[in-house]
Coordinates of C-alpha atoms in Angstrom, one line a residue:
Chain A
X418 CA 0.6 17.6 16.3
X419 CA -2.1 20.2 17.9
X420 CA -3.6 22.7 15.9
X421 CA -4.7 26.3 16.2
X422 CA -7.9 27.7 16.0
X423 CA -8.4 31.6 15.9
X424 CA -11.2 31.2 18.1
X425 CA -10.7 28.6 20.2
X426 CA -6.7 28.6 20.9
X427 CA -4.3 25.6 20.8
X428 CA -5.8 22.7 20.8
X429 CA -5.5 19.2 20.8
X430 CA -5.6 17.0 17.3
X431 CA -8.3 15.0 17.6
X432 CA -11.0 17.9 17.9
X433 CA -10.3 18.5 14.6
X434 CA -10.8 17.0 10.7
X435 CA -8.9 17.3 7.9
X436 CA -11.0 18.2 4.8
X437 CA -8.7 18.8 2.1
X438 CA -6.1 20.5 0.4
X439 CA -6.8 24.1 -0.3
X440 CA -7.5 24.6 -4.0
X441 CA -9.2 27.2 -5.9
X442 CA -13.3 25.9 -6.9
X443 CA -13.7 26.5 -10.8
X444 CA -16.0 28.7 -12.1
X445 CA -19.0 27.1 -13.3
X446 CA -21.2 23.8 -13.1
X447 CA -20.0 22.0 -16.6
X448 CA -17.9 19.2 -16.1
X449 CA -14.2 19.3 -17.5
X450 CA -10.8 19.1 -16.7
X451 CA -10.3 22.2 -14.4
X452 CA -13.1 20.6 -12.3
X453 CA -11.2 17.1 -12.9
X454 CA -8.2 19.2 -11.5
X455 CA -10.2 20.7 -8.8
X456 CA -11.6 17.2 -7.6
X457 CA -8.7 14.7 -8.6
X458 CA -5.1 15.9 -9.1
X459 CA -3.1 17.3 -6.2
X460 CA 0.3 18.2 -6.0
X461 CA 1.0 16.8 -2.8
X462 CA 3.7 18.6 -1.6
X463 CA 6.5 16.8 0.7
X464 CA 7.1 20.2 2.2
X465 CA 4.7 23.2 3.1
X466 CA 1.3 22.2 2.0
X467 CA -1.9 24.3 2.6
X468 CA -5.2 22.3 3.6
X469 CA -8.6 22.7 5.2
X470 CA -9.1 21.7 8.5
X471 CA -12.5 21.6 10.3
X472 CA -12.4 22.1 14.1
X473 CA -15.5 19.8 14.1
X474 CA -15.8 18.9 18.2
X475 CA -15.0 22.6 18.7
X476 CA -16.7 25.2 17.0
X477 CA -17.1 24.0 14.0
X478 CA -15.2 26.5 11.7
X479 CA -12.7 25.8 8.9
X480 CA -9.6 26.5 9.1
X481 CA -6.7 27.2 6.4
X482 CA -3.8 25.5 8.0
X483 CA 0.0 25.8 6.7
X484 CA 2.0 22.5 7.4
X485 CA 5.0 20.6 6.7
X486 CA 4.2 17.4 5.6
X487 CA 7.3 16.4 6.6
X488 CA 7.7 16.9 10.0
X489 CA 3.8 18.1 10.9
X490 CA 5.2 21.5 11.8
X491 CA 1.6 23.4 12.0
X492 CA 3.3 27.1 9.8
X493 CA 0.4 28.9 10.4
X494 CA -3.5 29.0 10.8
X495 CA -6.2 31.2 10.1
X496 CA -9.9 31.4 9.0
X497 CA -11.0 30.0 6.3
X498 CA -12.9 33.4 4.5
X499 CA -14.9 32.8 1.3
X500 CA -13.0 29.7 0.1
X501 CA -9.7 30.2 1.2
X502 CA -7.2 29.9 -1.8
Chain B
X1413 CA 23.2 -19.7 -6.0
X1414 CA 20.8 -22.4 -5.5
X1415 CA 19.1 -23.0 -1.9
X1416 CA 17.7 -26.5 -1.2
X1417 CA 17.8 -28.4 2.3
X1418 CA 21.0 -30.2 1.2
X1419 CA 22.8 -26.7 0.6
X1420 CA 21.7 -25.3 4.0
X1421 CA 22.6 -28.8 5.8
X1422 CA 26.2 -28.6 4.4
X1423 CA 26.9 -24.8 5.0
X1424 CA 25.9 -25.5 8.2
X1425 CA 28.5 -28.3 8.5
X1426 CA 31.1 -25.9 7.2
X1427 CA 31.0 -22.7 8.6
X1428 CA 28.5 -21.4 6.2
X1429 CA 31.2 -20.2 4.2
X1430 CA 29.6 -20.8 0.9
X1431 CA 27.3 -18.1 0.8
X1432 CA 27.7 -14.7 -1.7
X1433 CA 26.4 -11.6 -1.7
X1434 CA 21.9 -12.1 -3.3
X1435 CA 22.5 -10.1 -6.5
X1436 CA 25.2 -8.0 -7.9
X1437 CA 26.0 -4.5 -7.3
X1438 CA 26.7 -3.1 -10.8
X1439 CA 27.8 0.8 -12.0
X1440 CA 24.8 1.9 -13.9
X1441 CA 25.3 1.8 -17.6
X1442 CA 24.5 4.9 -20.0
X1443 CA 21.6 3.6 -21.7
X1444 CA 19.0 0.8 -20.9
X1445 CA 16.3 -0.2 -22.7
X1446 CA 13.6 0.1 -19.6
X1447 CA 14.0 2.4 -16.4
X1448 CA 12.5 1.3 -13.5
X1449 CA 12.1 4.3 -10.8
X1450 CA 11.9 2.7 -7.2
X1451 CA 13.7 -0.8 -6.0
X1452 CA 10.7 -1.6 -3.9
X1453 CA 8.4 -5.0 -3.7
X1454 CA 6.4 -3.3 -7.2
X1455 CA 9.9 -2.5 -9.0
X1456 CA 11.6 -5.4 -8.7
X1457 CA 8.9 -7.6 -9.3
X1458 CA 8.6 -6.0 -12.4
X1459 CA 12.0 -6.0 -13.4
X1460 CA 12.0 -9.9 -12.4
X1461 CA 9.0 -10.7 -14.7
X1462 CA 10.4 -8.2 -17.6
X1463 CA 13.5 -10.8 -17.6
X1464 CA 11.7 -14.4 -17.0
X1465 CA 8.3 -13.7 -19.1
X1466 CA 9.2 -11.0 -22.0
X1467 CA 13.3 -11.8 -21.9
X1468 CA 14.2 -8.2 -21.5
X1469 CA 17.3 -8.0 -19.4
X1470 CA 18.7 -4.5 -20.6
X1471 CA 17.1 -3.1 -17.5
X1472 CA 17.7 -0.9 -14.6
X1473 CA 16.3 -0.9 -11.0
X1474 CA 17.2 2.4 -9.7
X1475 CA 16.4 3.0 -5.9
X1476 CA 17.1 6.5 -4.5
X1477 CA 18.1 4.2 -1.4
X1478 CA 18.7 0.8 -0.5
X1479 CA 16.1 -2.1 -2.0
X1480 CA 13.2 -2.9 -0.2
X1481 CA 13.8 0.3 2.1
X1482 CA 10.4 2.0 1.5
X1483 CA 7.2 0.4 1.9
X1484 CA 8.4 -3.4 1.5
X1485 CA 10.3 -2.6 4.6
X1486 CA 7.4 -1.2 6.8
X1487 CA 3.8 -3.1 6.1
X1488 CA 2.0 -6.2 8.3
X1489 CA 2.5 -8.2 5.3
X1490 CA -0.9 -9.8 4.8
X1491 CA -1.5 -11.5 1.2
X1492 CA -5.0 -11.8 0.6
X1493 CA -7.7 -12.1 -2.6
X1494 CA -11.0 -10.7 -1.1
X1495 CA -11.8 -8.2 -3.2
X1496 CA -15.4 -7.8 -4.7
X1497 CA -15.2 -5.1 -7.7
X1498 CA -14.8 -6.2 -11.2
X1499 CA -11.2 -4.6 -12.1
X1500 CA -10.0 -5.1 -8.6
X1501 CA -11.4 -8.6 -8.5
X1502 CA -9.5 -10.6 -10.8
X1503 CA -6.1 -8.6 -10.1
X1504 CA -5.6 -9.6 -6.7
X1505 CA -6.9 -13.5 -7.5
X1506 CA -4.2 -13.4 -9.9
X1507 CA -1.6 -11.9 -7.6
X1508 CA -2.4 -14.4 -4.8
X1509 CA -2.3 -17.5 -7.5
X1510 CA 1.1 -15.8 -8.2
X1511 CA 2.4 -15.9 -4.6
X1512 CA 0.9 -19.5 -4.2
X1513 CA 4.1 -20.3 -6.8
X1514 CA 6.5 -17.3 -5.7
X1515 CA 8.4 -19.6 -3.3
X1516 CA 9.3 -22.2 -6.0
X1517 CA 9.3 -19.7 -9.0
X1518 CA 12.1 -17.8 -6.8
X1519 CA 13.5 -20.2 -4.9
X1520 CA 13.5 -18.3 -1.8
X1521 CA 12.0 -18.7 1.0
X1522 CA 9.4 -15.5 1.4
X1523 CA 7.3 -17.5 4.1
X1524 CA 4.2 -17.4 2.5
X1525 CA 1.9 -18.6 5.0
X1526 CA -1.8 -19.2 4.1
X1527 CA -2.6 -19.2 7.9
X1528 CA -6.6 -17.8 7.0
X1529 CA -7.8 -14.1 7.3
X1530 CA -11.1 -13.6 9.3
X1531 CA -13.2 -10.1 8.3
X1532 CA -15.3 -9.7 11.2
X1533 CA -19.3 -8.5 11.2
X1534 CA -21.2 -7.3 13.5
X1535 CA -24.6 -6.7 12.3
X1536 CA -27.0 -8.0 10.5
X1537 CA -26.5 -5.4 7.2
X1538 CA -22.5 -6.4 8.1
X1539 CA -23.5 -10.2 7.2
X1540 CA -25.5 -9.6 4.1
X1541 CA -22.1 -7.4 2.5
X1542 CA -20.0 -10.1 3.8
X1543 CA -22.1 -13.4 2.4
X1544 CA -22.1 -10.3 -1.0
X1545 CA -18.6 -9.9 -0.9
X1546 CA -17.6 -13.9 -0.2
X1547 CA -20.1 -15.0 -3.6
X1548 CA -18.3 -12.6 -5.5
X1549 CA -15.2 -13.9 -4.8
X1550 CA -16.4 -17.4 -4.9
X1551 CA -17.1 -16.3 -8.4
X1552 CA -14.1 -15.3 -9.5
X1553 CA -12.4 -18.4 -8.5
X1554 CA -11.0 -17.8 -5.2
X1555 CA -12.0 -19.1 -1.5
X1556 CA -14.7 -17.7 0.7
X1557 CA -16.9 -19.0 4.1
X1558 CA -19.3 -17.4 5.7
X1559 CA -19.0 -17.8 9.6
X1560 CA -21.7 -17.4 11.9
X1561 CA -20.8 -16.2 15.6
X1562 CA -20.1 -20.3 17.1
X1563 CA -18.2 -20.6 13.8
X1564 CA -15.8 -17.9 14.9
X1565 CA -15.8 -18.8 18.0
X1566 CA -14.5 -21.9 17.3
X1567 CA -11.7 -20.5 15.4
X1568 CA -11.0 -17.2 17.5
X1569 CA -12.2 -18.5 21.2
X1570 CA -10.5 -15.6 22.6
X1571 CA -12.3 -12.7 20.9
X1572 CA -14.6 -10.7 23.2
X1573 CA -17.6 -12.0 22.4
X1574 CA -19.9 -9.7 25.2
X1575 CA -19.1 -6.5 24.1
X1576 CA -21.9 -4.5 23.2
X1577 CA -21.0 -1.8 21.3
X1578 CA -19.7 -4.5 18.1
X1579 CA -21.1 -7.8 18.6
X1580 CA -19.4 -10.4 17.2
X1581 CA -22.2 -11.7 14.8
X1582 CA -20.0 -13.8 12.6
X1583 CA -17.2 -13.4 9.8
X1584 CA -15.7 -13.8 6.4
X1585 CA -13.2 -16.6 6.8
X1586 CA -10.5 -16.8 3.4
X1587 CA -8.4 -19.7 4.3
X1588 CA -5.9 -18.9 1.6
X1589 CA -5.5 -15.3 2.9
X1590 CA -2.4 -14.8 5.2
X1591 CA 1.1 -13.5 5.5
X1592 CA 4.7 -13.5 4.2
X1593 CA 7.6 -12.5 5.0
X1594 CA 7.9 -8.8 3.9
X1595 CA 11.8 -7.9 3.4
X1596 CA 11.9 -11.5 1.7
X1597 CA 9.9 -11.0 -0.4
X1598 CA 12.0 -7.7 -1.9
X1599 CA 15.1 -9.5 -1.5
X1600 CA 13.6 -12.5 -3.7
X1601 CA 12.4 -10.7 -6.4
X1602 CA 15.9 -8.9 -6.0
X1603 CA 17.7 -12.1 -6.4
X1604 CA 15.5 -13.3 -9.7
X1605 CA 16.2 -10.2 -11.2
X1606 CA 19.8 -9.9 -10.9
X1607 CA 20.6 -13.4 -11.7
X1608 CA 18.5 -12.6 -15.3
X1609 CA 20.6 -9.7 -16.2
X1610 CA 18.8 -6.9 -14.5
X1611 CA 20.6 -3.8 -13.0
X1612 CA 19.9 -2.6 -9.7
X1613 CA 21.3 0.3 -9.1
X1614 CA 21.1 1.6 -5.5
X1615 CA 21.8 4.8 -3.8
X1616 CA 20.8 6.6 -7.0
X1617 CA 18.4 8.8 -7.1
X1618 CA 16.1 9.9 -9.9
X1619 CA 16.5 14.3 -10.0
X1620 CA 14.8 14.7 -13.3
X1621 CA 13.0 12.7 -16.3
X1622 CA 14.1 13.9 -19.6
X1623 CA 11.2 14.2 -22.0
X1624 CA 11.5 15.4 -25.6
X1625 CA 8.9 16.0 -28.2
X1626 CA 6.7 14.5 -26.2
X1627 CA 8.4 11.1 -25.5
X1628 CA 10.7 10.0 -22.3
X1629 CA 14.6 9.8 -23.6
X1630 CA 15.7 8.9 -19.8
X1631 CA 16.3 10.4 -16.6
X1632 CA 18.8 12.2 -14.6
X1633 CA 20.8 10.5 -11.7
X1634 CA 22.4 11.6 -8.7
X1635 CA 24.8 9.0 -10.3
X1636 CA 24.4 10.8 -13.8
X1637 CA 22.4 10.9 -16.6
X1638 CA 20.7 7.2 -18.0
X1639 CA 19.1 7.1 -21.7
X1640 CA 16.0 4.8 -21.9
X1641 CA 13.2 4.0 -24.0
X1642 CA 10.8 3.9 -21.5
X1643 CA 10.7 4.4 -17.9
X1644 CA 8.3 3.0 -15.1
X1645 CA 7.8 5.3 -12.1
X1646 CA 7.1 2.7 -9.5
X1647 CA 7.7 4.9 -6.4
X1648 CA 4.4 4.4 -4.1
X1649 CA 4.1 7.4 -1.8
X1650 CA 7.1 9.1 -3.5
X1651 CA 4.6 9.2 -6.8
X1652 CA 3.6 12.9 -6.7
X1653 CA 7.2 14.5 -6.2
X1654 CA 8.7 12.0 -9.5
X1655 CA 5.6 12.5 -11.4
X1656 CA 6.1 16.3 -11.2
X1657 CA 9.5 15.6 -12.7
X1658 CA 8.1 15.0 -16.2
X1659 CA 5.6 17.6 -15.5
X1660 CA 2.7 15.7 -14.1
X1661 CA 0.1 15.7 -11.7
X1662 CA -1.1 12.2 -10.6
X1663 CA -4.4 11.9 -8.4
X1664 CA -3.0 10.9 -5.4
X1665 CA -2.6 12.3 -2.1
X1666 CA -0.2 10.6 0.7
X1667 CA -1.1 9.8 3.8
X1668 CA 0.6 8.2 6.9
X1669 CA -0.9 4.8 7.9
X1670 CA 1.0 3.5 11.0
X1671 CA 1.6 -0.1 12.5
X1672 CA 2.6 -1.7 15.5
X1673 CA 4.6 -4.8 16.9
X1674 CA 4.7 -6.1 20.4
X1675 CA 7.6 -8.0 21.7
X1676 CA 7.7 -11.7 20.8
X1677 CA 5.2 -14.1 22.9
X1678 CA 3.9 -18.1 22.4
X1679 CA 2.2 -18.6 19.4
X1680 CA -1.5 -17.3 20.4
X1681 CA -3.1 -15.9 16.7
X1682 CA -3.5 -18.7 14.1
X1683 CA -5.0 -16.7 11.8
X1684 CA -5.0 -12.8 10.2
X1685 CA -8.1 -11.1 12.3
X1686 CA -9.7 -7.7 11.3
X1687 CA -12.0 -6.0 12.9
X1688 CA -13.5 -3.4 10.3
X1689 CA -15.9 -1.1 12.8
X1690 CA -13.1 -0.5 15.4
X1691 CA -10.2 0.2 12.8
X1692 CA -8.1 -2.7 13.9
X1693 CA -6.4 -5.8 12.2
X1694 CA -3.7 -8.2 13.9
X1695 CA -1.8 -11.5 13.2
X1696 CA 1.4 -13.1 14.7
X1697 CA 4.4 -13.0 12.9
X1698 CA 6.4 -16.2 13.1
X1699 CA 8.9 -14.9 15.7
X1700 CA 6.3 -14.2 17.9
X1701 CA 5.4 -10.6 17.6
X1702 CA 1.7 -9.3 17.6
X1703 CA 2.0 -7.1 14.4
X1704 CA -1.3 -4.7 13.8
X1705 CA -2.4 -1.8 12.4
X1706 CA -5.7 0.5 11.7
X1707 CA -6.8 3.1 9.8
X1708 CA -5.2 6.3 8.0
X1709 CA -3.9 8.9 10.5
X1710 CA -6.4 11.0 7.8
X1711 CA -4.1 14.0 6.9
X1712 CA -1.2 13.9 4.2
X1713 CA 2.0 13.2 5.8
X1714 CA 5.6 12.3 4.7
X1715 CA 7.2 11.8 7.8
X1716 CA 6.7 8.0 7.8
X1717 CA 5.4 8.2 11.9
X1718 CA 2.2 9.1 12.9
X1719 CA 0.4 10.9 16.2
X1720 CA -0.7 9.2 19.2
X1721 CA -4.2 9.8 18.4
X1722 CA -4.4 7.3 16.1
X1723 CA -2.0 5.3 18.0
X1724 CA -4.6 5.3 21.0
X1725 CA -7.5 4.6 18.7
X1726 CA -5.6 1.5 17.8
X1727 CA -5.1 0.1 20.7
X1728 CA -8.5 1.0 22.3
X1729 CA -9.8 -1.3 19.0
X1730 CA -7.7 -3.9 20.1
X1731 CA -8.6 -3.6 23.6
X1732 CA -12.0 -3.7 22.2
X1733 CA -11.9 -6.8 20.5
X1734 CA -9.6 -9.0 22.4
X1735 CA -8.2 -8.0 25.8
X1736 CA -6.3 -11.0 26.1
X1737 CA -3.5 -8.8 24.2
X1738 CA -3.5 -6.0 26.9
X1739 CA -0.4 -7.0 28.8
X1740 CA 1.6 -7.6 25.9
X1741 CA 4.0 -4.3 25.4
X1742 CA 4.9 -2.6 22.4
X1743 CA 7.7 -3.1 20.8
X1744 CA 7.2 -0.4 18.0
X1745 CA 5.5 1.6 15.9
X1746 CA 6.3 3.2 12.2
X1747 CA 4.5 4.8 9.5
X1748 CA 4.5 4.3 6.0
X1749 CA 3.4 6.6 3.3
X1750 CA 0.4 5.7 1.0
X1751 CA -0.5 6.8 -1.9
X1752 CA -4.1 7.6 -1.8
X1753 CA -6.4 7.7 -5.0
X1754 CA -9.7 9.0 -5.1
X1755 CA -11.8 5.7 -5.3
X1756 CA -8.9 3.8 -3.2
X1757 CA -8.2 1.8 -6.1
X1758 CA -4.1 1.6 -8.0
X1759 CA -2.9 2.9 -11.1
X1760 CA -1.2 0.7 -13.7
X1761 CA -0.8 3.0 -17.1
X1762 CA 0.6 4.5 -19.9
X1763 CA 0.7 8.0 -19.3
X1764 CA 0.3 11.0 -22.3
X1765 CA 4.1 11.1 -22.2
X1766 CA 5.3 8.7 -24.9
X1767 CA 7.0 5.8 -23.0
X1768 CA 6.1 6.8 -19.5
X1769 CA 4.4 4.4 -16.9
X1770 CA 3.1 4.7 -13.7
X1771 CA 2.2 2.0 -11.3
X1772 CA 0.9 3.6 -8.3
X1773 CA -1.8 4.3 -5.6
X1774 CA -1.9 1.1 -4.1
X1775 CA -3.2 2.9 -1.1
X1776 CA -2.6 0.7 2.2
X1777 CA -2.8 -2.6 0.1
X1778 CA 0.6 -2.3 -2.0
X1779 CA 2.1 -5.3 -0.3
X1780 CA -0.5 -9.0 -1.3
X1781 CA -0.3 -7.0 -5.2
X1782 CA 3.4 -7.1 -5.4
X1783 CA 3.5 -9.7 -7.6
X1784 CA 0.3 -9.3 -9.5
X1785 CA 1.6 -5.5 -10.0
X1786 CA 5.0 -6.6 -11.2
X1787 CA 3.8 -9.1 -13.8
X1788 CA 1.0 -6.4 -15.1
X1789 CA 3.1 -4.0 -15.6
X1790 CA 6.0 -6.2 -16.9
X1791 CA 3.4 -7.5 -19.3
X1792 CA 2.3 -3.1 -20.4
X1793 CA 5.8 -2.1 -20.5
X1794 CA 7.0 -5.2 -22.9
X1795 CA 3.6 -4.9 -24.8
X1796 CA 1.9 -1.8 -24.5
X1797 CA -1.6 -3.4 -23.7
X1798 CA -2.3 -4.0 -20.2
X1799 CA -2.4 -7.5 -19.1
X1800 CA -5.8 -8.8 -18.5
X1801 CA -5.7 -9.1 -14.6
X1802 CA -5.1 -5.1 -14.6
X1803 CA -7.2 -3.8 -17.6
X1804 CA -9.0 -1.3 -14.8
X1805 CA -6.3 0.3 -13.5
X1806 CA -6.7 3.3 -16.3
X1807 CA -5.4 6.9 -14.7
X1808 CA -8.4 8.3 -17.0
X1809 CA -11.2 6.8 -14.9
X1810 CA -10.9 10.1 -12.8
X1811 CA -10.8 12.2 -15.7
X1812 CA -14.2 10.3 -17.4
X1813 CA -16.0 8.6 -14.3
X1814 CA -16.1 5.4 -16.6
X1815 CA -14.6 2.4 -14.2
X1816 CA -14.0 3.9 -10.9
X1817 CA -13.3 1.0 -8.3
X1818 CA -14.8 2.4 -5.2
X1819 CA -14.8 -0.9 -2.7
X1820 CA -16.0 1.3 0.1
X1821 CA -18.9 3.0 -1.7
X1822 CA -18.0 6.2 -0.4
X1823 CA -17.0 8.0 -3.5
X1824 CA -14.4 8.5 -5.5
X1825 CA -12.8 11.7 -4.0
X1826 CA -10.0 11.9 -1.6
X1827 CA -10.0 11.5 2.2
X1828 CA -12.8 9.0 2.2
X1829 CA -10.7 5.6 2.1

């Protein structure tokens, strides 16, 4: 699996971190289920699944990657802009 | 179908003839009074205890493929009790005093072999954890010595004992830690089951869960549809896709976690060995195959093989550790899907779906709780409280914060275990 980063190009898996599946951040501090949601819950898709990645030994940006979680087909990958989502 | 020396010595004399097919291969039925989703070690454990402790036989096993395909089939099969959390604790004491009978109590071999598992330290803050870690589970009943670095030595002379980067500075030696044999162990629990009245019901798979009014009335079949009063979905890294079936999201992500086997060589590793800072674990299996593993390939995954990353990272960690295993070549390598929790901990639960259960997010240590998962949730199902070994397996310690079981201190949010 290699990953692309809009600034750096193609590169090779372990320059980069996976941080998480791409979900919206609720509104607001208070604790309750949408942040229980947020935090917790995922629907872990077997199929096309949209996740954070950090190209941490490159240049440090986040990425929003598109990937099968089947076969680690990389569908897409862009910038990560105000939160992604 | 007994087995006993006497049976083996005279189908050996006679062309072993005598043997039949482990457990029977029945139609499924139109109603049962328990579902159990997924014929894998937790499912048919469960089924087996349902029939032997709580006499409920009108049960079905259904397994989308064949039993014991999924994650049975494809760990390094080490059965240990070294816990330290109070929930986790007394679970996995209780599962391993479970396999210390499973043998007899099944009467199948599952080569359970209590060959010793060695967590290695290699710092001084490593030790005080470890010496933590072995009172606790002195506490609690179970078996736990502190090494110092000659003491290892003793046991594990080959071990690299001049590296620098990881010193060996000692370890946590549980002698009734060790291995089993993993498809056995499936097939066992199989055999129990079926020879109490259980269905298992293979090549079926589960396409929907049937919920009215708020309470489960049974599920849909690629072999058509099955009535039941309640229904278990014990389906590991397969949790997420059959909990979305009746409408749920479950708190798990699943990740790949891949493991390797050289060819077979002489007996050279008494003992289970893992080696926490470098990512690496290994023991022998009994045919002479180096079987290890390390950490999470740390992305979700379904595609049950990881990258060569991790793979590298693996062997480096072996490398590391003992180099006396360089020249032996690989055999293969797999993945397996885990479900992930937050805090790295399982789920054994009622869910807010009247007669729904989940037993899930065993993360990568589903296969030592087989047993200790199937009785608790034999014990919820036929009950509806949980059994005291597995009171802390709520689903709504997310929800509340109250009873997380975070072994690693690292939080209890995903991607950190």
């Amino acid at each position: 699996m290699r990953l692309t980063c809009p600034l750096c190009g193609e590169r090779d898996l372990r320059e980069f971190t996976y941080r998480g599946a791409a979900l919206a951040r609720p509104e607001g501090e208070a604790w309750g289920d949408d942040w229980h949601d947020y935090i917790h819950l995922r629907d872990n898709p077997a199929g096309e699944s949209r996740e954070y990645w950090a190209h941490s030994t490159g240049c440090a940006a986040v990425l929003l990657v598109t990937r099968d979680t089947r076969t680690h087909e990389v569908l897409g990958s862009a910038l990560a802009k105000g939160g992604g989502a | 179908m007994r087995f006993s020396g006497l049976r083996v010595l005279k189908e050996g004399l006679t062309g072993n003839r005598g043997w039949g097919p482990h457990w029977r291969d029945p139609a499924p039925k139109p109603a049962y009074d328990i579902v159990i989703i997924g014929g894998g070690g937790h499912g048919l454990a469960t089924a087996f205890y349902l029939a032997k402790e709580h006499g409920l036989r009108n049960v079905a096993v259904l397994e989308k493929g064949y039993l014991g395909g999924g994650n049975v089939g494809r760990n390094t099969t080490i059965v240990r009790a070294n816990y330290f959390l109070p929930g986790n604790s007394e679970f996995y004491s209780h599962s391993l005093k479970l396999w210390e009978g499973l043998e007899q109590e099944l009467n199948y071999n599952v080569m359970h072999s209590q060959r010793g598992l060695i967590n290695l330290f290699h710092s001084d803050g490593q030790r005080d954890a470890a010496a933590r870690r072995g009172n606790a589970m002195i506490n609690q009943g179970d078996d736990a010595e502190l090494l110092d670095r000659e003491g290892v030595r003793r046991l594990l002379p080959y071990l690299d004992y001049d590296q620098g980067r990881f010193p060996i500075y000692g370890g946590l030696y549980h002698r009734r830690g060790g291995t089993a044999r993993h498809d056995a162990v499936a097939w066992g629990f199989a055999r129990g089951a079926s020879d109490r009245g259980v269905d298992l019901i293979q090549n079926c798979e589960v396409t929907g869960i049937d919920v009215e009014g708020g309470q489960v009335t049974g599920v849909q079949t690629s072999r058509g549809a099955i009535r039941a009063r309640k229904v278990a979905i014990v389906t590991a890294g397969r949790s997420g896709q059959v909990a979305a079936m009746a409408g749920m999201r479950l708190p798990i992500e699943s990740h790949i976690l891949q493991a390797f086997v050289t060819e077979g060589l002489k007996p050279v590793l008494d003992n289970v060995v893992t080696f926490g800072m470098g990512h690496f674990y290994i023991s022998q299996s009994d045919k002479g195959g180096l079987v290890f593993g390390g950490d999470l390939d740390m992305y979700p995954s379904y595609a049950q093989r990881g990258n060569l990353p991790t793979a590298e990272h693996v062997m480096e960690a072996g490398m590391a550790l003992m180099p006396m295993i360089g020249k032996a070549r690989v055999l293969r390598s797999w993945g397996g899907i885990m479900d992930m929790t937050p805090d790295g901990s399982p789920i054994i639960d009622r869910t807010d779906i009247g007669g729904l259960y989940l037993d899930c997010g065993w993360c990568y240590g589903g296969f030592k709780a087989v047993p200790g998962s199937g009785y608790a949730l034999a014990h919820l199902l036929a009950t509806d409280r949980p059994h005291d070994s597995a009171t802390g397996f709520r689903l709504d310690r997310f929800r509340d914060g109250v009873g997380l079981m975070d072994e690693e201190g690292t939080g209890a949010q995903h991607n950190l275990h």
